[in-house]
Amino acid sequence: MGIKEFMISFIFTSILFTLLFIPTILTRPITGLRPADLPGLPQPAKAFPVSFAYLISASKGDIDRLKRALRVLYHPANHYLLHLDVDADPAERLALSEFVAGEPTFAHFGNVWIVGKSNLVTYRGSTMLANTLHAMSMLLRTCKWDWFINLSASDYPLVTQDDLIHAFSNLPRHLNFIQHSSHLGWKLNKRAKPIMIDPGLYSLNKSEIMWVTKQRTLPTAFKLYTGSAWMILSRSFSEYSVVGWDNLPRTLLLYYTNFVSSPEGYFQTLICNSNDYKNTTVNHDLHYIAWDTPPKQHPRSLGLKDYRRIILSNAPFSRKFKKDDPVLDRIDRELLRKRDGLFAFGGWCLGRGESSGRCTDFGRGEELGVLKPGAGARRLKVLIAKMLNKRNFKRRQCG
């Protein structure tokens, strides 16, 4: 073979290899982008078995509830993204910033952030879904974690973070705890068929959603599912929801733009129509929620009379609670073992600062990486074991 023929063959082979290799790079999930590759990002002090990425959302007037929830949810293994609705008062936004910046523990571990450019979130509108996806995207790019948890300021934990980490430490990382059902019931005519427009998508001022007179038929390209807006999602499925290496996430996102209460349907419909993820669902939102009979738009506020049922649920979270309701003090004292200081009980917080609750000894402490699970972990393990029982797990999959 002459030089000319060799060069032509080499160039053709190089072009063919490039065409085959570039799509592989472009479609690679963003898991490969490690936090260490990004400048200025905090790194965990010591590895824990698993970690969680929290989105905690709050609206105008929720600042005190948000701060209280963050105190009992905090753990150095996790990551926390706080979102305060754009219509909150500037004084509330300043108070939240000062609270986060002024806590030495948050500064030491560098795992609490506030969304700088807040989103306008319309109740029952698609901006709630957009805000969740925005938070997922930010957390995927900035830190390592195993599961994503979305909460509001009216939610409260029923177990310590040591309990939660311990209970999840031996679970397959691909599991998604998401309540789902294909039986839409009354939602068929009240949510699936109506068309609405969320003004928060284009307006700076908050207002109610607007309704379109004409209704639409049910889709035939995919099957609709509904469920709870509160969920614990795997990192892999979170990536799929944001990046979407096939077109299903984008197609459904466009469809749910005009869907009433889209957070109660988008993720359920996405996961149950995906061949890769439909068998990863655990049909539970891991919340205790009390509804009136018949169910109304909002759940009933919980109080001391609900305390026994809250414990018997074995759930790690519950909602909703009024600000500083006495039942929260009892949860702090009996379930979270929270001291007069800032944080709930945990193995990471057993140093010199234990008496004050400020955990001032984490700089040298061997306690980092050590878990001290209690009764909450045992209750949660009972619930998870029941859900993952072969008979229950397969029977309650997407159908």
CSV table of C-alpha atoms in Angstrom, one decimal:
chain,number,residue,atom,x,y,z
A,1,MET,CA,0.0,0.0,0.0
A,2,GLY,CA,1.4,3.4,-1.0
A,3,ILE,CA,1.7,6.5,1.2
A,4,LYS,CA,-1.4,8.1,-0.4
A,5,GLU,CA,-3.6,5.1,0.1
A,6,PHE,CA,-2.4,4.8,3.7
A,7,MET,CA,-3.2,8.4,4.5
A,8,ILE,CA,-6.7,8.2,3.0
A,9,SER,CA,-7.4,5.0,5.0
A,10,PHE,CA,-6.1,6.6,8.2
A,11,ILE,CA,-8.1,9.8,7.8
A,12,PHE,CA,-11.3,7.8,7.0
A,13,THR,CA,-10.8,5.6,10.1
A,14,SER,CA,-10.2,8.6,12.3
A,15,ILE,CA,-13.4,10.3,11.1
A,16,LEU,CA,-15.4,7.1,11.7
A,17,PHE,CA,-14.0,6.7,15.2
A,18,THR,CA,-14.8,10.3,16.1
A,19,LEU,CA,-18.4,10.0,14.9
A,20,LEU,CA,-18.8,6.9,17.0
A,21,PHE,CA,-17.1,8.3,20.1
A,22,ILE,CA,-18.6,11.8,20.4
A,23,PRO,CA,-22.2,10.6,21.0
A,24,THR,CA,-20.9,8.4,23.8
A,25,ILE,CA,-19.4,11.5,25.5
A,26,LEU,CA,-22.5,13.7,24.9
A,27,THR,CA,-24.9,11.1,26.3
A,28,ARG,CA,-22.9,10.2,29.4
A,29,PRO,CA,-24.7,10.8,32.7
A,30,ILE,CA,-23.3,13.7,34.7
A,31,THR,CA,-22.4,11.4,37.6
A,32,GLY,CA,-18.9,11.4,36.2
A,33,LEU,CA,-18.6,15.1,37.0
A,34,ARG,CA,-17.3,14.9,40.5
A,35,PRO,CA,-17.5,17.8,43.0
A,36,ALA,CA,-13.7,17.8,43.2
A,37,ASP,CA,-13.7,18.8,39.5
A,38,LEU,CA,-15.6,22.0,40.3
A,39,PRO,CA,-13.6,24.9,42.0
A,40,GLY,CA,-14.5,26.1,45.5
A,41,LEU,CA,-16.9,23.4,46.5
A,42,PRO,CA,-16.9,22.0,50.1
A,43,GLN,CA,-15.8,18.4,50.6
A,44,PRO,CA,-17.2,16.1,53.3
A,45,ALA,CA,-15.1,15.9,56.4
A,46,LYS,CA,-15.4,12.1,56.6
A,47,ALA,CA,-17.4,9.5,54.7
A,48,PHE,CA,-20.7,8.3,56.1
A,49,PRO,CA,-22.5,5.2,54.7
A,50,VAL,CA,-25.0,7.2,52.6
A,51,SER,CA,-26.0,10.9,52.3
A,52,PHE,CA,-29.1,12.8,51.3
A,53,ALA,CA,-29.6,16.0,49.4
A,54,TYR,CA,-32.5,18.1,50.8
A,55,LEU,CA,-34.6,20.8,49.2
A,56,ILE,CA,-36.5,22.7,51.9
A,57,SER,CA,-38.9,25.1,50.4
A,58,ALA,CA,-40.6,28.0,52.3
A,59,SER,CA,-43.0,30.8,51.5
A,60,LYS,CA,-43.6,34.2,52.9
A,61,GLY,CA,-44.0,34.0,56.7
A,62,ASP,CA,-42.3,30.6,56.9
A,63,ILE,CA,-38.8,31.8,58.0
A,64,ASP,CA,-39.1,30.6,61.6
A,65,ARG,CA,-40.5,27.2,60.7
A,66,LEU,CA,-37.7,26.8,58.1
A,67,LYS,CA,-35.0,27.5,60.6
A,68,ARG,CA,-36.5,25.1,63.1
A,69,ALA,CA,-36.8,22.4,60.5
A,70,LEU,CA,-33.2,22.9,59.4
A,71,ARG,CA,-31.9,22.6,62.9
A,72,VAL,CA,-33.4,19.1,63.5
A,73,LEU,CA,-32.7,17.9,59.9
A,74,TYR,CA,-29.0,18.9,59.9
A,75,HIS,CA,-26.2,16.4,59.6
A,76,PRO,CA,-22.7,16.8,58.2
A,77,ALA,CA,-23.2,13.9,55.9
A,78,ASN,CA,-26.0,15.6,54.0
A,79,HIS,CA,-26.5,18.7,51.8
A,80,TYR,CA,-29.2,21.3,52.2
A,81,LEU,CA,-30.6,23.7,49.7
A,82,LEU,CA,-33.0,26.3,51.0
A,83,HIS,CA,-35.5,28.0,48.8
A,84,LEU,CA,-37.5,31.1,50.0
A,85,ASP,CA,-40.2,32.1,47.6
A,86,VAL,CA,-39.6,35.3,45.6
A,87,ASP,CA,-42.5,37.1,47.2
A,88,ALA,CA,-41.0,36.7,50.7
A,89,ASP,CA,-40.1,40.0,52.4
A,90,PRO,CA,-36.5,41.3,52.1
A,91,ALA,CA,-36.3,41.2,55.8
A,92,GLU,CA,-37.1,37.4,55.8
A,93,ARG,CA,-34.5,36.8,53.2
A,94,LEU,CA,-31.9,38.7,55.1
A,95,ALA,CA,-32.8,36.9,58.4
A,96,LEU,CA,-32.3,33.5,56.6
A,97,SER,CA,-28.9,34.6,55.2
A,98,GLU,CA,-27.8,35.8,58.6
A,99,PHE,CA,-29.0,32.6,60.3
A,100,VAL,CA,-27.0,30.3,57.9
A,101,ALA,CA,-23.9,32.5,57.8
A,102,GLY,CA,-23.9,32.9,61.6
A,103,GLU,CA,-23.9,29.2,62.5
A,104,PRO,CA,-20.3,28.0,62.9
A,105,THR,CA,-21.3,24.3,62.2
A,106,PHE,CA,-22.8,25.2,58.8
A,107,ALA,CA,-19.7,27.2,58.0
A,108,HIS,CA,-17.3,24.4,59.1
A,109,PHE,CA,-19.0,21.7,56.9
A,110,GLY,CA,-20.1,24.0,54.1
A,111,ASN,CA,-23.2,22.0,53.3
A,112,VAL,CA,-26.0,24.5,53.6
A,113,TRP,CA,-26.9,26.8,50.7
A,114,ILE,CA,-29.6,29.3,49.9
A,115,VAL,CA,-31.0,29.6,46.3
A,116,GLY,CA,-29.6,33.1,45.4
A,117,LYS,CA,-32.1,33.9,42.7
A,118,SER,CA,-35.4,32.7,44.1
A,119,ASN,CA,-38.2,31.3,41.9
A,120,LEU,CA,-41.8,32.5,41.9
A,121,VAL,CA,-43.8,29.5,43.0
A,122,THR,CA,-47.5,29.4,42.3
A,123,TYR,CA,-49.7,27.1,44.3
A,124,ARG,CA,-51.0,24.2,42.1
A,125,GLY,CA,-49.0,25.6,39.2
A,126,SER,CA,-46.1,24.1,37.2
A,127,THR,CA,-43.6,26.5,38.8
A,128,MET,CA,-43.5,24.2,41.8
A,129,LEU,CA,-42.2,21.4,39.5
A,130,ALA,CA,-39.8,23.8,37.9
A,131,ASN,CA,-38.4,24.8,41.3
A,132,THR,CA,-37.9,21.1,42.2
A,133,LEU,CA,-36.0,20.4,39.0
A,134,HIS,CA,-33.9,23.5,39.4
A,135,ALA,CA,-32.9,22.3,42.9
A,136,MET,CA,-32.1,18.8,41.6
A,137,SER,CA,-29.9,20.3,39.0
A,138,MET,CA,-28.0,22.5,41.4
A,139,LEU,CA,-27.4,19.7,43.9
A,140,LEU,CA,-26.3,17.3,41.2
A,141,ARG,CA,-23.6,19.7,40.0
A,142,THR,CA,-22.3,20.6,43.4
A,143,CYS,CA,-22.0,17.6,45.7
A,144,LYS,CA,-22.1,13.9,46.1
A,145,TRP,CA,-25.2,12.2,47.5
A,146,ASP,CA,-27.3,9.1,47.2
A,147,TRP,CA,-31.0,10.3,47.5
A,148,PHE,CA,-32.8,13.5,46.9
A,149,ILE,CA,-35.5,14.6,49.5
A,150,ASN,CA,-38.0,17.4,49.0
A,151,LEU,CA,-39.7,19.0,52.0
A,152,SER,CA,-41.5,22.1,52.9
A,153,ALA,CA,-41.2,24.3,56.0
A,154,SER,CA,-44.4,22.7,57.3
A,155,ASP,CA,-42.8,19.2,57.3
A,156,TYR,CA,-40.9,17.8,60.3
A,157,PRO,CA,-38.7,14.7,60.8
A,158,LEU,CA,-39.8,11.9,63.1
A,159,VAL,CA,-36.4,10.2,63.3
A,160,THR,CA,-32.8,11.5,63.7
A,161,GLN,CA,-30.6,11.8,60.7
A,162,ASP,CA,-28.4,9.0,62.2
A,163,ASP,CA,-31.6,6.9,62.2
A,164,LEU,CA,-32.3,7.7,58.6
A,165,ILE,CA,-28.7,7.2,57.4
A,166,HIS,CA,-28.5,3.9,59.3
A,167,ALA,CA,-31.8,2.6,57.9
A,168,PHE,CA,-30.8,3.4,54.3
A,169,SER,CA,-27.2,2.3,54.5
A,170,ASN,CA,-27.8,-1.3,53.3
A,171,LEU,CA,-30.5,-0.4,50.7
A,172,PRO,CA,-29.9,-0.6,46.9
A,173,ARG,CA,-29.0,2.9,45.8
A,174,HIS,CA,-31.4,2.7,42.8
A,175,LEU,CA,-34.6,2.6,44.9
A,176,ASN,CA,-37.1,5.4,44.6
A,177,PHE,CA,-39.6,6.0,47.3
A,178,ILE,CA,-42.5,7.6,45.4
A,179,GLN,CA,-46.2,7.1,45.9
A,180,HIS,CA,-47.9,6.3,42.6
A,181,SER,CA,-51.2,5.1,41.2
A,182,SER,CA,-52.7,4.8,37.7
A,183,HIS,CA,-56.2,5.1,39.2
A,184,LEU,CA,-56.8,8.9,38.8
A,185,GLY,CA,-60.3,8.8,40.2
A,186,TRP,CA,-61.6,12.4,40.7
A,187,LYS,CA,-58.3,13.8,39.4
A,188,LEU,CA,-59.3,12.6,35.9
A,189,ASN,CA,-61.8,15.4,35.4
A,190,LYS,CA,-60.3,17.9,37.8
A,191,ARG,CA,-56.6,17.7,36.8
A,192,ALA,CA,-55.9,15.5,33.7
A,193,LYS,CA,-58.4,17.1,31.4
A,194,PRO,CA,-58.4,20.8,32.3
A,195,ILE,CA,-55.8,23.1,30.9
A,196,MET,CA,-54.3,25.8,33.0
A,197,ILE,CA,-51.6,28.5,32.6
A,198,ASP,CA,-49.3,29.3,35.5
A,199,PRO,CA,-48.6,33.1,35.4
A,200,GLY,CA,-45.4,32.5,37.5
A,201,LEU,CA,-43.7,31.2,34.3
A,202,TYR,CA,-43.7,34.7,32.8
A,203,SER,CA,-44.8,37.2,35.4
A,204,LEU,CA,-42.8,38.8,38.3
A,205,ASN,CA,-46.0,39.1,40.3
A,206,LYS,CA,-47.7,36.2,42.0
A,207,SER,CA,-51.3,35.4,41.0
A,208,GLU,CA,-53.6,32.5,40.8
A,209,ILE,CA,-53.4,30.1,37.9
A,210,MET,CA,-55.6,30.8,34.8
A,211,TRP,CA,-58.0,28.3,33.3
A,212,VAL,CA,-58.5,27.6,29.6
A,213,THR,CA,-62.1,26.9,28.6
A,214,LYS,CA,-61.3,24.0,26.3
A,215,GLN,CA,-60.3,20.7,27.8
A,216,ARG,CA,-58.0,18.0,26.4
A,217,THR,CA,-58.3,14.2,26.0
A,218,LEU,CA,-56.2,11.8,27.8
A,219,PRO,CA,-52.8,11.1,26.3
A,220,THR,CA,-52.2,7.9,24.3
A,221,ALA,CA,-48.4,8.2,24.0
A,222,PHE,CA,-47.9,7.5,27.7
A,223,LYS,CA,-50.0,6.4,30.7
A,224,LEU,CA,-50.8,9.0,33.4
A,225,TYR,CA,-50.0,8.3,37.1
A,226,THR,CA,-50.6,10.4,40.2
A,227,GLY,CA,-49.4,10.4,43.8
A,228,SER,CA,-47.8,12.4,46.5
A,229,ALA,CA,-45.7,15.5,45.8
A,230,TRP,CA,-43.2,14.4,48.6
A,231,MET,CA,-40.6,11.7,47.6
A,232,ILE,CA,-37.1,10.3,48.1
A,233,LEU,CA,-35.5,9.9,44.7
A,234,SER,CA,-32.3,8.1,43.8
A,235,ARG,CA,-29.4,10.1,42.3
A,236,SER,CA,-29.7,8.1,39.1
A,237,PHE,CA,-33.3,8.9,38.5
A,238,SER,CA,-32.8,12.5,39.5
A,239,GLU,CA,-30.1,12.8,36.8
A,240,TYR,CA,-32.5,11.2,34.3
A,241,SER,CA,-35.2,13.7,35.3
A,242,VAL,CA,-32.9,16.7,34.7
A,243,VAL,CA,-30.7,15.5,31.8
A,244,GLY,CA,-33.0,13.0,30.1
A,245,TRP,CA,-30.9,10.8,27.9
A,246,ASP,CA,-34.0,9.9,26.0
A,247,ASN,CA,-36.8,12.4,25.1
A,248,LEU,CA,-39.4,11.2,27.7
A,249,PRO,CA,-38.5,13.7,30.5
A,250,ARG,CA,-38.8,16.7,28.1
A,251,THR,CA,-42.0,15.5,26.5
A,252,LEU,CA,-43.6,15.0,29.9
A,253,LEU,CA,-42.3,18.3,31.1
A,254,LEU,CA,-44.0,20.1,28.2
A,255,TYR,CA,-47.2,18.2,28.9
A,256,TYR,CA,-47.2,18.9,32.6
A,257,THR,CA,-46.6,22.7,32.0
A,258,ASN,CA,-50.4,23.1,31.8
A,259,PHE,CA,-51.3,20.4,34.3
A,260,VAL,CA,-52.9,21.3,37.7
A,261,SER,CA,-50.6,20.3,40.6
A,262,SER,CA,-48.0,18.9,38.3
A,263,PRO,CA,-45.6,17.8,41.2
A,264,GLU,CA,-48.2,15.2,42.1
A,265,GLY,CA,-48.0,13.6,38.6
A,266,TYR,CA,-44.8,14.4,36.7
A,267,PHE,CA,-42.3,12.2,38.5
A,268,GLN,CA,-44.9,9.4,38.9
A,269,THR,CA,-45.7,9.4,35.2
A,270,LEU,CA,-42.0,9.7,34.2
A,271,ILE,CA,-40.8,6.9,36.4
A,272,CYS,CA,-43.6,4.5,35.5
A,273,ASN,CA,-43.3,5.1,31.8
A,274,SER,CA,-39.6,4.5,31.8
A,275,ASN,CA,-38.4,1.0,31.1
A,276,ASP,CA,-35.1,1.7,33.0
A,277,TYR,CA,-36.8,2.9,36.2
A,278,LYS,CA,-40.3,1.5,36.5
A,279,ASN,CA,-39.2,-1.4,38.5
A,280,THR,CA,-37.2,0.7,41.0
A,281,THR,CA,-40.3,2.2,42.8
A,282,VAL,CA,-41.2,1.7,46.4
A,283,ASN,CA,-44.9,2.8,46.5
A,284,HIS,CA,-44.7,5.0,49.6
A,285,ASP,CA,-43.8,8.7,50.2
A,286,LEU,CA,-42.3,8.0,53.7
A,287,HIS,CA,-44.6,10.6,55.2
A,288,TYR,CA,-47.4,10.5,57.8
A,289,ILE,CA,-50.2,12.7,56.5
A,290,ALA,CA,-53.7,12.9,58.0
A,291,TRP,CA,-56.5,13.7,55.6
A,292,ASP,CA,-60.1,14.7,56.4
A,293,THR,CA,-62.9,12.4,55.2
A,294,PRO,CA,-63.6,12.9,52.4
A,295,PRO,CA,-60.1,14.2,51.5
A,296,LYS,CA,-59.8,17.9,50.8
A,297,GLN,CA,-57.2,19.9,49.0
A,298,HIS,CA,-55.0,20.3,52.0
A,299,PRO,CA,-54.1,17.7,54.7
A,300,ARG,CA,-55.2,18.3,58.3
A,301,SER,CA,-52.8,20.1,60.6
A,302,LEU,CA,-51.3,17.6,63.2
A,303,GLY,CA,-51.3,18.1,67.0
A,304,LEU,CA,-50.8,16.3,70.2
A,305,LYS,CA,-53.9,14.1,69.7
A,306,ASP,CA,-52.1,12.7,66.6
A,307,TYR,CA,-48.9,11.8,68.4
A,308,ARG,CA,-49.5,8.1,68.9
A,309,ARG,CA,-50.6,7.6,65.3
A,310,ILE,CA,-47.5,9.5,64.2
A,311,ILE,CA,-45.2,7.1,66.0
A,312,LEU,CA,-47.2,4.0,64.9
A,313,SER,CA,-46.8,5.0,61.2
A,314,ASN,CA,-43.0,4.3,61.5
A,315,ALA,CA,-42.6,7.1,58.9
A,316,PRO,CA,-39.4,9.2,59.0
A,317,PHE,CA,-41.3,12.5,58.1
A,318,SER,CA,-44.7,14.0,58.7
A,319,ARG,CA,-46.8,17.0,57.7
A,320,LYS,CA,-48.2,19.4,58.2
A,321,PHE,CA,-47.6,21.3,61.4
A,322,LYS,CA,-48.6,24.8,62.6
A,323,LYS,CA,-45.8,27.0,63.7
A,324,ASP,CA,-44.4,26.0,67.1
A,325,ASP,CA,-47.2,23.6,67.8
A,326,PRO,CA,-46.7,21.8,71.2
A,327,VAL,CA,-46.5,18.5,69.4
A,328,LEU,CA,-43.2,19.6,67.8
A,329,ASP,CA,-41.7,20.1,71.3
A,330,ARG,CA,-42.7,16.6,72.2
A,331,ILE,CA,-41.2,15.2,68.9
A,332,ASP,CA,-38.0,17.1,69.7
A,333,ARG,CA,-37.8,15.7,73.2
A,334,GLU,CA,-38.9,12.1,72.8
A,335,LEU,CA,-38.1,11.2,69.1
A,336,LEU,CA,-35.2,13.4,68.1
A,337,ARG,CA,-33.6,13.7,71.6
A,338,LYS,CA,-33.0,17.4,70.8
A,339,ARG,CA,-31.3,19.3,73.5
A,340,ASP,CA,-31.8,23.0,74.4
A,341,GLY,CA,-29.2,23.8,71.7
A,342,LEU,CA,-29.5,23.7,68.0
A,343,PHE,CA,-29.4,20.1,66.7
A,344,ALA,CA,-31.0,16.7,67.1
A,345,PHE,CA,-29.1,13.8,68.6
A,346,GLY,CA,-26.3,12.3,66.5
A,347,GLY,CA,-23.0,10.5,66.8
A,348,TRP,CA,-21.3,13.5,65.1
A,349,CYS,CA,-22.4,15.8,67.9
A,350,LEU,CA,-21.0,14.1,71.0
A,351,GLY,CA,-17.9,16.1,71.6
A,352,ARG,CA,-17.2,19.0,73.9
A,353,GLY,CA,-20.2,20.9,72.7
A,354,GLU,CA,-22.7,18.2,73.6
A,355,SER,CA,-24.1,20.0,76.6
A,356,SER,CA,-24.8,23.2,74.6
A,357,GLY,CA,-25.9,21.3,71.4
A,358,ARG,CA,-23.6,23.4,69.3
A,359,CYS,CA,-21.2,20.5,68.4
A,360,THR,CA,-18.0,22.6,68.8
A,361,ASP,CA,-15.6,19.6,69.0
A,362,PHE,CA,-16.0,18.2,65.4
A,363,GLY,CA,-12.6,19.6,64.4
A,364,ARG,CA,-10.6,16.8,66.0
A,365,GLY,CA,-13.4,14.3,66.8
A,366,GLU,CA,-13.3,10.7,66.1
A,367,GLU,CA,-17.1,10.9,66.3
A,368,LEU,CA,-17.3,12.1,62.6
A,369,GLY,CA,-18.4,9.1,60.6
A,370,VAL,CA,-19.9,7.4,63.6
A,371,LEU,CA,-23.6,6.8,63.8
A,372,LYS,CA,-25.7,6.5,66.9
A,373,PRO,CA,-29.1,5.1,65.7
A,374,GLY,CA,-31.9,4.7,68.1
A,375,ALA,CA,-35.5,3.6,68.3
A,376,GLY,CA,-36.3,5.7,65.2
A,377,ALA,CA,-34.0,3.5,63.0
A,378,ARG,CA,-35.7,0.4,64.3
A,379,ARG,CA,-39.2,1.8,63.5
A,380,LEU,CA,-38.1,2.9,60.0
A,381,LYS,CA,-36.5,-0.5,59.3
A,382,VAL,CA,-39.8,-2.2,60.1
A,383,LEU,CA,-41.6,0.0,57.6
A,384,ILE,CA,-39.0,-0.5,54.9
A,385,ALA,CA,-38.9,-4.2,55.4
A,386,LYS,CA,-42.6,-4.4,55.0
A,387,MET,CA,-42.5,-2.3,51.8
A,388,LEU,CA,-39.6,-4.4,50.3
A,389,ASN,CA,-41.2,-7.7,51.1
A,390,LYS,CA,-41.2,-9.7,47.9
A,391,ARG,CA,-45.0,-10.0,47.9
A,392,ASN,CA,-45.7,-6.3,48.6
A,393,PHE,CA,-42.8,-4.9,46.5
A,394,LYS,CA,-43.7,-6.6,43.2
A,395,ARG,CA,-47.5,-6.3,43.7
A,396,ARG,CA,-47.3,-2.6,44.1
A,397,GLN,CA,-45.0,-1.7,41.2
A,398,CYS,CA,-46.1,0.5,38.3
A,399,GLY,CA,-49.0,-1.2,36.6
